[in-house]
XYZ file of C-alpha atoms in Angstrom:
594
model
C 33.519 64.472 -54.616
C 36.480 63.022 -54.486
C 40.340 64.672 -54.890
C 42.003 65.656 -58.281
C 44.459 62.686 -58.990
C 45.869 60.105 -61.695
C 42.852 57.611 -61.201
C 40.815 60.106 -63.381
C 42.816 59.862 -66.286
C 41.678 56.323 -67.093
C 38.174 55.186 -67.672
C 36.498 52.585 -70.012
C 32.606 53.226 -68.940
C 30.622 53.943 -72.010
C 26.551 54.018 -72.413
C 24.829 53.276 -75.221
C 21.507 54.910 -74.760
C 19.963 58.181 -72.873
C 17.366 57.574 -70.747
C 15.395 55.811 -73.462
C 15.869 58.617 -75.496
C 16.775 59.018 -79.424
C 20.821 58.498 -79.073
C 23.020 61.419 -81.113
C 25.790 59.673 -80.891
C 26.837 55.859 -80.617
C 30.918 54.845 -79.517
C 33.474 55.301 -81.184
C 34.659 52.416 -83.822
C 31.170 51.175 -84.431
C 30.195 53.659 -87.358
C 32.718 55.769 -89.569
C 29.961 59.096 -89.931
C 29.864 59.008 -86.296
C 33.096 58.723 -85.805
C 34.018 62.048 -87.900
C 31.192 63.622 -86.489
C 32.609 63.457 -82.815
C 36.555 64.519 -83.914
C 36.181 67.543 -81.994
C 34.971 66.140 -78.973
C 37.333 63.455 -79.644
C 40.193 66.390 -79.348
C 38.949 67.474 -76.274
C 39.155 64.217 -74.315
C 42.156 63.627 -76.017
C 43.727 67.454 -74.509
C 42.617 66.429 -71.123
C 45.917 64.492 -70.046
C 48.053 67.905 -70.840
C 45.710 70.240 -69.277
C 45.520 68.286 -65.888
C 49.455 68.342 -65.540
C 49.536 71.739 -65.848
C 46.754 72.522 -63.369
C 48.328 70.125 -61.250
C 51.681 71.806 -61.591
C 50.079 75.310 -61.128
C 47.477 74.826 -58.258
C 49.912 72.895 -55.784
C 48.987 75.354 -53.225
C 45.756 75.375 -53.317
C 44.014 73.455 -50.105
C 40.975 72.614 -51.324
C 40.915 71.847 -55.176
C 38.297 69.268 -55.472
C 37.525 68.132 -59.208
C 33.996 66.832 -60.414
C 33.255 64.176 -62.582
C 29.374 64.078 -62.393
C 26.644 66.710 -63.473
C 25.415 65.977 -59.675
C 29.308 66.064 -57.981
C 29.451 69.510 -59.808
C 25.855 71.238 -58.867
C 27.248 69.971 -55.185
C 30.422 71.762 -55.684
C 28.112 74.874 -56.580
C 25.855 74.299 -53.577
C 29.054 74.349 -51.645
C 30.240 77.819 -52.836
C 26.773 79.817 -52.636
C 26.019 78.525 -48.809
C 30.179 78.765 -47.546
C 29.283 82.742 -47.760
C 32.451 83.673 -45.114
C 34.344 80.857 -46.996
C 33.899 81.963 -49.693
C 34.999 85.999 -49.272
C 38.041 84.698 -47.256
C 39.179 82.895 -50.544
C 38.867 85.465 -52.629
C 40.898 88.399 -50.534
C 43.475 85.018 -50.381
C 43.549 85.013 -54.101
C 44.712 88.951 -54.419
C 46.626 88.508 -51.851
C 48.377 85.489 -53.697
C 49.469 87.826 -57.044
C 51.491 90.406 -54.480
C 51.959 91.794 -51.038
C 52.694 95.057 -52.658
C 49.473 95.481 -54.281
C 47.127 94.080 -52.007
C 46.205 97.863 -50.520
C 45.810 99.323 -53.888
C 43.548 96.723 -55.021
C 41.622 95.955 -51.911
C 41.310 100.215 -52.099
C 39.952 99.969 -55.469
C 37.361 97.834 -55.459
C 35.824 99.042 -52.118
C 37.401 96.281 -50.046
C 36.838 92.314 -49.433
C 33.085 92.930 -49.875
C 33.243 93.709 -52.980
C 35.323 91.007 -53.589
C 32.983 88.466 -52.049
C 29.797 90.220 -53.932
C 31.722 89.595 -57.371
C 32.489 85.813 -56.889
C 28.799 85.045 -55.283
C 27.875 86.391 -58.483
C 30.055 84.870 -60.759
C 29.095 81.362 -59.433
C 25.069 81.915 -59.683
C 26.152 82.851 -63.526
C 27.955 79.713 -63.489
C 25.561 77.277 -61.910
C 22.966 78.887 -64.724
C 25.927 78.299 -67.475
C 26.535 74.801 -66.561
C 22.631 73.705 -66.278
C 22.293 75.097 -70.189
C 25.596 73.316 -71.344
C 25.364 70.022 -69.438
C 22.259 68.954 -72.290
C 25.674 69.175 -74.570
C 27.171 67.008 -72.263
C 24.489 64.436 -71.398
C 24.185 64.147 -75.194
C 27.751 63.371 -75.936
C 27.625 61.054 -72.801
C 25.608 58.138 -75.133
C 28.633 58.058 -76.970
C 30.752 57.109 -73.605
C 30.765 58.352 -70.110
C 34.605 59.656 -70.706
C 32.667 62.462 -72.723
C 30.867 63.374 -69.071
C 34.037 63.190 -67.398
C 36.263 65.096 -69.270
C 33.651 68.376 -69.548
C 32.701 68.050 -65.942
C 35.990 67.650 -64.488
C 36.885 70.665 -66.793
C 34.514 72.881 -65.457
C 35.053 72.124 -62.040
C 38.925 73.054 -61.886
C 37.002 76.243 -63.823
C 35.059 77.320 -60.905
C 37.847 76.128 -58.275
C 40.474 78.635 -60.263
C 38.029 81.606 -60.738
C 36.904 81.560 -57.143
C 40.277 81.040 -55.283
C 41.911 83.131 -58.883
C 39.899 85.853 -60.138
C 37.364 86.324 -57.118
C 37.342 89.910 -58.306
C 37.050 90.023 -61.949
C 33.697 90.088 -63.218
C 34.263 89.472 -66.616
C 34.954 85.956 -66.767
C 31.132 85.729 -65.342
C 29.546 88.597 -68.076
C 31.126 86.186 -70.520
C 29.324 83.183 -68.998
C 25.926 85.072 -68.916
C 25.842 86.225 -72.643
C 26.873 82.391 -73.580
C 24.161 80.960 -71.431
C 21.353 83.260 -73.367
C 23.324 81.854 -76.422
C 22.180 78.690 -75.807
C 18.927 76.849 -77.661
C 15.913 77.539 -74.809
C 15.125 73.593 -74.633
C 14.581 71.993 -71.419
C 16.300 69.024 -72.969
C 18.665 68.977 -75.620
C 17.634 64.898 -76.195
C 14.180 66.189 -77.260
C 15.847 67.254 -80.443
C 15.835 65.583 -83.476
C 19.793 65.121 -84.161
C 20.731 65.755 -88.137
C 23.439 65.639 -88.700
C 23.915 69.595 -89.117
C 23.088 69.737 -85.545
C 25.323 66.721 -84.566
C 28.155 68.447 -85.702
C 27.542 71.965 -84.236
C 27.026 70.151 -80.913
C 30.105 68.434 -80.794
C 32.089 71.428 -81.727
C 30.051 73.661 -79.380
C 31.173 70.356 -76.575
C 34.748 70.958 -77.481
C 34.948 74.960 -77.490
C 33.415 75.207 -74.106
C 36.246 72.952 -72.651
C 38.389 74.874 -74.827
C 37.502 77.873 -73.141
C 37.070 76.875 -69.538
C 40.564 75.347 -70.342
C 42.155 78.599 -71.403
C 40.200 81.115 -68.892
C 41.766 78.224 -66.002
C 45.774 78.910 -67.221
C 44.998 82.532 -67.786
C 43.944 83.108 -64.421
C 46.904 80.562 -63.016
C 49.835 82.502 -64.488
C 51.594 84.506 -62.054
C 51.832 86.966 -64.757
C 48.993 87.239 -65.711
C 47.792 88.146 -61.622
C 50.247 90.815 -61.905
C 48.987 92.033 -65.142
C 45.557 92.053 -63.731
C 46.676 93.963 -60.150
C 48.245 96.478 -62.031
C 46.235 97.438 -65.305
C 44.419 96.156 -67.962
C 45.427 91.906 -68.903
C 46.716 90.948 -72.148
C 44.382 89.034 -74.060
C 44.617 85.284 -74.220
C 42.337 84.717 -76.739
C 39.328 84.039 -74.647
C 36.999 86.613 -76.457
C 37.616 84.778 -79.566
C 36.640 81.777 -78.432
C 33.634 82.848 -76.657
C 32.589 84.594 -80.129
C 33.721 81.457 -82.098
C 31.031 79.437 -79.049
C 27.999 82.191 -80.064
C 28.438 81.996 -83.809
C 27.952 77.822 -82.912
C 24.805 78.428 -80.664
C 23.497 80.537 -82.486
C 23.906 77.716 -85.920
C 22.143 75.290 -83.455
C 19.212 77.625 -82.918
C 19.135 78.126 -86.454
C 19.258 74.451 -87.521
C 16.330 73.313 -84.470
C 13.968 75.894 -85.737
C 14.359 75.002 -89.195
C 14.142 71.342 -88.436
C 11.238 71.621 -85.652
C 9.418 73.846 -88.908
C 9.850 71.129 -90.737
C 8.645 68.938 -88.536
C 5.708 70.827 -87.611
C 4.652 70.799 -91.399
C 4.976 67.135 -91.786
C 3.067 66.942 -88.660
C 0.306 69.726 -89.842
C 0.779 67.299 -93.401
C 0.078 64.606 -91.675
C -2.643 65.507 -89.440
C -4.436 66.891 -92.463
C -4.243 63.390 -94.215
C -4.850 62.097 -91.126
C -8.380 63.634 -91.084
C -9.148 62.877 -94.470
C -8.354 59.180 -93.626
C -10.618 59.584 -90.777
C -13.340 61.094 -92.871
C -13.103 58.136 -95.321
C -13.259 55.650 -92.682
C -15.939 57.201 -90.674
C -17.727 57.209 -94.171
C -16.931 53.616 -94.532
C -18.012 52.845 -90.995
C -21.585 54.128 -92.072
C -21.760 52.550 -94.868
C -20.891 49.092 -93.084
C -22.974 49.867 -89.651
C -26.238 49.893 -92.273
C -25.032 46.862 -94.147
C -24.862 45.681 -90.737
C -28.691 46.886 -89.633
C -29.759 45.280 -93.089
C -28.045 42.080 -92.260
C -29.665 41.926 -88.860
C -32.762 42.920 -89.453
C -32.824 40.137 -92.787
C -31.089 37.786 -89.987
C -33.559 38.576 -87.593
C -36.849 37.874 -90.116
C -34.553 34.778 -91.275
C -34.611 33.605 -87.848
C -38.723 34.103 -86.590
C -39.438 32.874 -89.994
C -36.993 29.753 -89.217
C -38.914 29.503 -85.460
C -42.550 29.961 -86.896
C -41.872 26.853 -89.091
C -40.737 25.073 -86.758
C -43.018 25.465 -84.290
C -45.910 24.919 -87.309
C -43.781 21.761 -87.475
C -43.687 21.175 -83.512
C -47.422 21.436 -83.712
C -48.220 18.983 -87.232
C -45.682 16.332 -85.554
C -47.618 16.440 -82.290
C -51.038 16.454 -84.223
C -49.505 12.809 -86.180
C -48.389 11.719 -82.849
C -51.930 12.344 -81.316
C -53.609 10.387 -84.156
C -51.193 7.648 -83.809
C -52.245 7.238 -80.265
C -55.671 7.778 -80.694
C -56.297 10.704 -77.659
C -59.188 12.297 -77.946
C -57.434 15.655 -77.115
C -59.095 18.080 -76.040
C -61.666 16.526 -74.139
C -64.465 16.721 -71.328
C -61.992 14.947 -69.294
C -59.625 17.250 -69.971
C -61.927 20.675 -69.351
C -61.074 22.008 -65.901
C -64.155 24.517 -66.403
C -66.313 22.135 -67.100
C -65.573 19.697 -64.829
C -65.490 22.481 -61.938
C -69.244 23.343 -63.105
C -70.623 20.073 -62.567
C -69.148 19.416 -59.460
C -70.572 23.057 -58.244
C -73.863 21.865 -59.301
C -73.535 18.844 -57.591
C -71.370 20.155 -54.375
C -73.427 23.894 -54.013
C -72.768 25.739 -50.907
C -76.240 27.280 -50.254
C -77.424 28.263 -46.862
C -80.012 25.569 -45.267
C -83.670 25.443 -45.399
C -86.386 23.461 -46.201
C -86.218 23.382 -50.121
C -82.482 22.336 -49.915
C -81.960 20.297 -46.917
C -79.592 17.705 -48.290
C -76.654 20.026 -47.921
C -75.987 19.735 -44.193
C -72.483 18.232 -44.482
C -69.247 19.130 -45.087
C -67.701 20.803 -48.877
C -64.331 20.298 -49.835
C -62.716 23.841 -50.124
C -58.581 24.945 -50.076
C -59.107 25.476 -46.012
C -60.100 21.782 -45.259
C -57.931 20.649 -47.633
C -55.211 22.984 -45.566
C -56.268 21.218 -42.475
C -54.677 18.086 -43.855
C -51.261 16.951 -42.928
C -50.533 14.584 -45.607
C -51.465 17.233 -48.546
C -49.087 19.619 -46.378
C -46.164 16.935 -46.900
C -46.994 16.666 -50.381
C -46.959 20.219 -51.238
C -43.320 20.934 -49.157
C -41.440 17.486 -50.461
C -38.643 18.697 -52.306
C -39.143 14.935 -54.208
C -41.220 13.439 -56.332
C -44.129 12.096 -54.703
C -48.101 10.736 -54.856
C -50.803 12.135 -52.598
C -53.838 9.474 -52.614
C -56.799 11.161 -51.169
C -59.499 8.438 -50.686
C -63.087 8.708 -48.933
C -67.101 7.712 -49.112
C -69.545 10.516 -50.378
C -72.970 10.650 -47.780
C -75.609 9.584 -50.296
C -77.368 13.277 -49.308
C -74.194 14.614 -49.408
C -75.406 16.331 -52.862
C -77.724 18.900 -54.059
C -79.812 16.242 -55.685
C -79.993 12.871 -56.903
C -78.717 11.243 -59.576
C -74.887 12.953 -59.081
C -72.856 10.246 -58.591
C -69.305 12.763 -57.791
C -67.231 12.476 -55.313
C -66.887 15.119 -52.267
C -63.298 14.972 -52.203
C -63.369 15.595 -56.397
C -63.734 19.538 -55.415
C -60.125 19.059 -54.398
C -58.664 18.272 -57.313
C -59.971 21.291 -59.347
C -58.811 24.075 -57.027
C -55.456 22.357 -56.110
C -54.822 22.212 -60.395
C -56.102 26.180 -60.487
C -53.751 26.865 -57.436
C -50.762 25.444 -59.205
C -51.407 27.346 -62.394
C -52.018 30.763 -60.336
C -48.302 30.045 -59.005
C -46.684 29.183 -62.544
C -46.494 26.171 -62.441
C -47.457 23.251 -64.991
C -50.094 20.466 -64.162
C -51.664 18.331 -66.202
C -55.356 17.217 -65.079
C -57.906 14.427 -65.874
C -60.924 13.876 -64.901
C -62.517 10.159 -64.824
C -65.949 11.452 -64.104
C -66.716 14.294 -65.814
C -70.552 13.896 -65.941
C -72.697 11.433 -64.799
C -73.109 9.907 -67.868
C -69.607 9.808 -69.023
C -67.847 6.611 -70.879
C -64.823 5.195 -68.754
C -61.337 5.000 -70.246
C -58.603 2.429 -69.532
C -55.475 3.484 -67.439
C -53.336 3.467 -70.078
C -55.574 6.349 -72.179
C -55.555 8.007 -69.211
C -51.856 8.399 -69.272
C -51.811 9.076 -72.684
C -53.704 11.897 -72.184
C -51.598 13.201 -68.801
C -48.734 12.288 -71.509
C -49.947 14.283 -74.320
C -50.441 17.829 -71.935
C -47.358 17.959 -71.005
C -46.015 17.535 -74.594
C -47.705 20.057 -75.603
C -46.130 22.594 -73.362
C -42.742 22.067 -75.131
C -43.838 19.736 -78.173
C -40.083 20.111 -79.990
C -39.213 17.246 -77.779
C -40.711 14.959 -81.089
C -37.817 16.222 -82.964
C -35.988 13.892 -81.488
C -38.212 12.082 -79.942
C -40.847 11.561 -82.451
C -39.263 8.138 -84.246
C -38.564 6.159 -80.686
C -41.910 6.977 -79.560
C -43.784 5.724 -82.870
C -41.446 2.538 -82.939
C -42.571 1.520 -79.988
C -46.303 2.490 -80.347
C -46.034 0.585 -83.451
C -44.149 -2.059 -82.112
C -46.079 -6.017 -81.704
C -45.544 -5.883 -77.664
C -47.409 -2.516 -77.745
C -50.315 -3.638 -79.864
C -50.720 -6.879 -78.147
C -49.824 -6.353 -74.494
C -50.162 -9.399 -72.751
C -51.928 -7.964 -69.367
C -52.983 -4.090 -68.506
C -49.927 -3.858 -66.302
C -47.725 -4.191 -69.056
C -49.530 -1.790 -71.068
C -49.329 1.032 -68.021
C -45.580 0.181 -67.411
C -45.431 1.128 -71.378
C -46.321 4.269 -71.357
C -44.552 4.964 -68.459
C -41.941 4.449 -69.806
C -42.766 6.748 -72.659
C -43.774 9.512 -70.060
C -40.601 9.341 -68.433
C -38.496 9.905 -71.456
C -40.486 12.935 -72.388
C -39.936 13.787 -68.410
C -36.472 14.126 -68.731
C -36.439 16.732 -71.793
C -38.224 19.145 -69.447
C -35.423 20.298 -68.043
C -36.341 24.164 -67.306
C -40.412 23.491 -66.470
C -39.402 22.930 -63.002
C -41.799 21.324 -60.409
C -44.484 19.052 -62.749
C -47.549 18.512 -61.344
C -49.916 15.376 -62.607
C -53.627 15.621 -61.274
C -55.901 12.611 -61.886
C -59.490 12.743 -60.177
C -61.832 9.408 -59.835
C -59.187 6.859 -61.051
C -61.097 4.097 -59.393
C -63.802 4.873 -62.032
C -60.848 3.367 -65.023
C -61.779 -0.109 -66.465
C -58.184 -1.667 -64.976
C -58.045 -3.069 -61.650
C -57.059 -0.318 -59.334
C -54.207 -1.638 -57.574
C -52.506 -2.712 -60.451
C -52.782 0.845 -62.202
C -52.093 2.554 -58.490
C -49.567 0.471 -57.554
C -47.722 1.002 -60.914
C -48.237 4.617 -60.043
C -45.997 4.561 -56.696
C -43.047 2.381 -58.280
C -42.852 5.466 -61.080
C -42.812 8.054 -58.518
C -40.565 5.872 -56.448
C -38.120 5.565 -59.368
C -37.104 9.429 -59.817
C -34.320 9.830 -58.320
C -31.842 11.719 -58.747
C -33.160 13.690 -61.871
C -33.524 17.058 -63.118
C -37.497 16.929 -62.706
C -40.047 16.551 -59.558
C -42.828 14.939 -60.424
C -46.058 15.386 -57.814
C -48.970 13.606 -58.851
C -52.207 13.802 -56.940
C -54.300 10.969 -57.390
C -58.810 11.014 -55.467
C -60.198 7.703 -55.239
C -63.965 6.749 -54.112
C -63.710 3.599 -52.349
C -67.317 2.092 -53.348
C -66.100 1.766 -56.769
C -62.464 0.941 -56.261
C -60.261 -0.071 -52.653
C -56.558 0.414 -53.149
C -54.449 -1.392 -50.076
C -51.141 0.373 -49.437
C -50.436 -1.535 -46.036
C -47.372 -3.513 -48.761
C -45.807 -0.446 -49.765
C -42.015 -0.711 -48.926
C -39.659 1.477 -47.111
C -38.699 3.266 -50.137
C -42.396 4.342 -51.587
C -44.376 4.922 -48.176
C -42.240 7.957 -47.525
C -43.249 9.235 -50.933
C -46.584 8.299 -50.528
C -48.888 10.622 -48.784
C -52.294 8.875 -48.455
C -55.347 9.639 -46.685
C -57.594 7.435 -46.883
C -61.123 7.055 -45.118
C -61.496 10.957 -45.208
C -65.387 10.614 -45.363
C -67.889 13.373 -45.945
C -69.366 14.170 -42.401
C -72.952 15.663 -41.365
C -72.108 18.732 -39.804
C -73.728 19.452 -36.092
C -76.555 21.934 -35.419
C -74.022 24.533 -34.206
C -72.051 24.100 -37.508
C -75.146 24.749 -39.521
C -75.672 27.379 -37.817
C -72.078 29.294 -38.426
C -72.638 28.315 -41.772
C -76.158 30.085 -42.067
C -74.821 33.227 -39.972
C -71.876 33.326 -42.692
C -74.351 33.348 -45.850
């Protein structure tokens, strides 16, 4: 805190809002009402030049007469007075000292000595610190009409407390007066939580001004020489104090009335408005039922709408592949086709029974998933991460079989239980079987194909819906009909197979099996060899392709010695794998393990 001097006089700070708060007040000049609404705190700033000259004039002596101008310079100037406890009783016996030498002994006498003093002004300024916490919401809501408004009343009621302590340390009065206004005032944490009409506006400004007026007169009364004698020797005249402490209740006590009425009021709009509030919500919520089963309705109807929408179109999937069938001419399904009974004939013909005299043509080696295991190249096949072709060729022992008259291949076993493995893993493989029986027809390559072709349509068949015209174009088509050699043909519907390849995006690892191919009416090299440049020619696409291809070389040799660098890593072939007599000791195991 800084001294009492000119430099207070003059200030042009000014805020125009309260801590985000609802402003009372706005400056001065902007708005006529709130300009007549603060003419009596105007008055009081306007007094403040007068009052300071005489307090100047009159307090010359006094040391340490510090003036506030902040609600936090003033609560320091209290915290200074309630801790300074020998200051403080040494500057109140100075004060009766001050009035006259002749009566210091009569009135130190009569109020029990400088204790009593002392006890009197502690008190005083704990009823003052209380006062000034009640009235400074006043303050802080004049202050959003300009910070001279703060100034003024806390500068006032610092030279207040500086002239009762070092003035009237022993008249406790002045303080009784200070506790009856400070129950006066509205019980409100903060006065800036109030709704300001203008009622209330104007009792607050007045109620601004009176205080000042008060600490103002209270501050000369207790100044005046005259009046110290008055008060030394008997009772003081009045200086119309008590009237204006009255005239500061009957205005506290018109703000109390005014916030009650007004927070009634606002209660009952609020109690209004809650009501109406509810009966919105009730009408909403009512609403919101009302729409959350349209809303069921609509999905459920949506829902039908939509499996009714997929069951057509998968009755149309299924007609469209049906057309497309016919178009090609695949007999679909077929022996060739029929895993089960494929894998029944070659059990008949392949039957693992123990040895003895009325089957004695068994005593060689069966194809089963642990030979097959034994096998490096199927090993590379199955772990490529590519697409590839595993060529399993090798001669059947003419007593190789159960009987005679089979005419299947000892490696064909193969073929069934690596297609069943595939399946028990989730994956998709297509199979074909050249031999199925021993008296079955034999098919061109390119049926074959068609038939591979056709099974894997059929596991997602709405690729003809986009599909379905190309495709039937170039069945249709004079090159297709006419095909000048069976190599063209093959490399036809390779084609075709590729483009349905590529639609199977989310099958995942495709798996083609083909047994006895050397059984097809084509040369064999051209339809194998037209085999490894398809395989060799995914790359890079969203598919794997791993085809698995047996061959029986007494009714058709493949060479692969002029495969090049790209397809002999993605051919696996082992060929010459032929069906061995097993040795006496073998037998044996074999009999031991039946």
């Amino acid at each position: 805190m800084e001294p009492l001097d000119a430099s207070l006089l003059h200030t042009d700070t000014a805020i125009d809002s309260i801590d985000g708060d609802i402003n009372w007040f706005t400056k001065p000049g902007i708005d006529n009402t709130n300009d007549q609404l603060l003419r009596p705190a105007e008055e009081a700033v306007h007094g403040r030049n007068g009052f300071r000259q005489k307090m100047q004039g009159l307090l010359k002596g006094t040391s340490d007469l510090q003036a506030a101008k902040t609600k936090e310079e003033l609560e320091q100037q209290i915290k200074k007075y309630q801790e300074d406890d020998d200051s403080l009783e040494d500057r109140a016996i100075a004060a009766m000292n001050s009035a006259t030498q002749s009566h210091n002994n009569y009135e130190t006498n009569r109020n029990s000595g400088g204790k009593k003093v002392g006890r009197i002004a502690q008190l005083f300024v704990k009823r003052f610190a209380d006062f000034m916490q009640c009235y400074s919401g006043v303050i802080e809501v004049l202050k959003g009409a300009g910070q001279m408004y703060g100034i003024v009343a806390y500068e006032t009621l610092s030279i207040f407390l500086v002239v009762i302590i070092n003035k009237g340390g022993n008249d406790s009065k002045i303080g009784d007066l200070l506790g009856d206004l400070r129950k006066s005032f509205p019980q409100l944490s903060d006065w800036k939580k109030i709704y300001p009409t203008v009622s209330i506006k104007t009792l607050v400004a007045e109620v601004y001004k009176q205080v000042i007026d008060f600490a103002r007169d209270a501050s000369l009364y207790f100044t005046h020489f005259s009046t110290r004698l008055w008060r030394a020797i008997g009772r003081p005249p009045s200086m119309g104090i008590d009237n204006t402490v009255g005239a500061i209740r009957g205005k506290l006590a018109a703000v109390n009335a005014e916030a009650m009425i007004q927070l009634h009021k606002r209660t009952k709009n609020i109690d209004l408005t809650v009501q109406e509030s509810h009966r919105e919500i009730k009408k909403l919520k009512d609403l919101n039922d009302v729409l959350v089963a349209s809303y069921r309705h609509l999905q459920e109807d949506y829902q039908a709408f939509r499996e009714e929408i997929t069951e057509r179109e998968r009755l149309e999937d299924i007609q469209r592949l049906e057309l497309f069938k016919d178009t090609l001419k695949i007999s679909y399904p077929s022996p060739e086709t029929d895993i089960t009974a494929c894998n029944e004939v070659l059990n008949r013909a392949f039957r693992n029974t123990p040895h003895s005299p009325k089957s004695p043509k068994i005593a060689h080696a069966q194809m089963s998933l642990d030979l097959l295991n034994t096998c490096d190249e199927y090993l590379r096949w199955r772990n490529l991460s590519q697409s590839c072709i595993l060529v399993l060729s090798g001669r059947t022992a003419s007593d190789g079989r159960n009987s005679h008259g089979y005419t299947n291949s000892w490696l064909s076993p193969a073929t069934v239980q690596v297609t069943e493995e595939e399946r028990n893993e989730g994956r998709k493989v297509a199979y074909y079987c050249c031999h199925p029986d021993i008296r079955a027809e034999s098919h061109q390559a390119k049926d074959v194909l068609l038939s591979l072709m056709y099974q894997i349509l059929e596991w997602k068949p709405d690729v003809l819906r986009h599909k379905n015209q190309s495709f039937l174009s170039s069945i249709r088509s004079e090159a297709w009909r006419e095909s000048a050699s069976d190599k063209e043909a093959i490399n036809a519907v390779l084609r075709m197979l590729r483009e349905v390849l590529r639609e199977l995006k989310d099958v995942g690892i495709i798996t083609i099996v083909v047994d006895r191919l050397d059984l097809c009416e084509d040369e064999l090299f051209i339809v194998m060899d037209a085999l490894v440049d398809f395989i060799g020619s995914i790359v890079d696409e969203s598919y794997v392709v791993r085809m698995m291809v047996v061959l029986d070389p007494a009714h058709g040799y493949w060479d692969a010695e002029n495969l090049g660098a790209k397809n002999a890593e993605r051919v696996m072939l082992r060929k010459d794998w032929n069906q061995r007599q097993l040795s006496p000791l073998e037998m044996q195991r074999k009999t031991q393990s039946h």
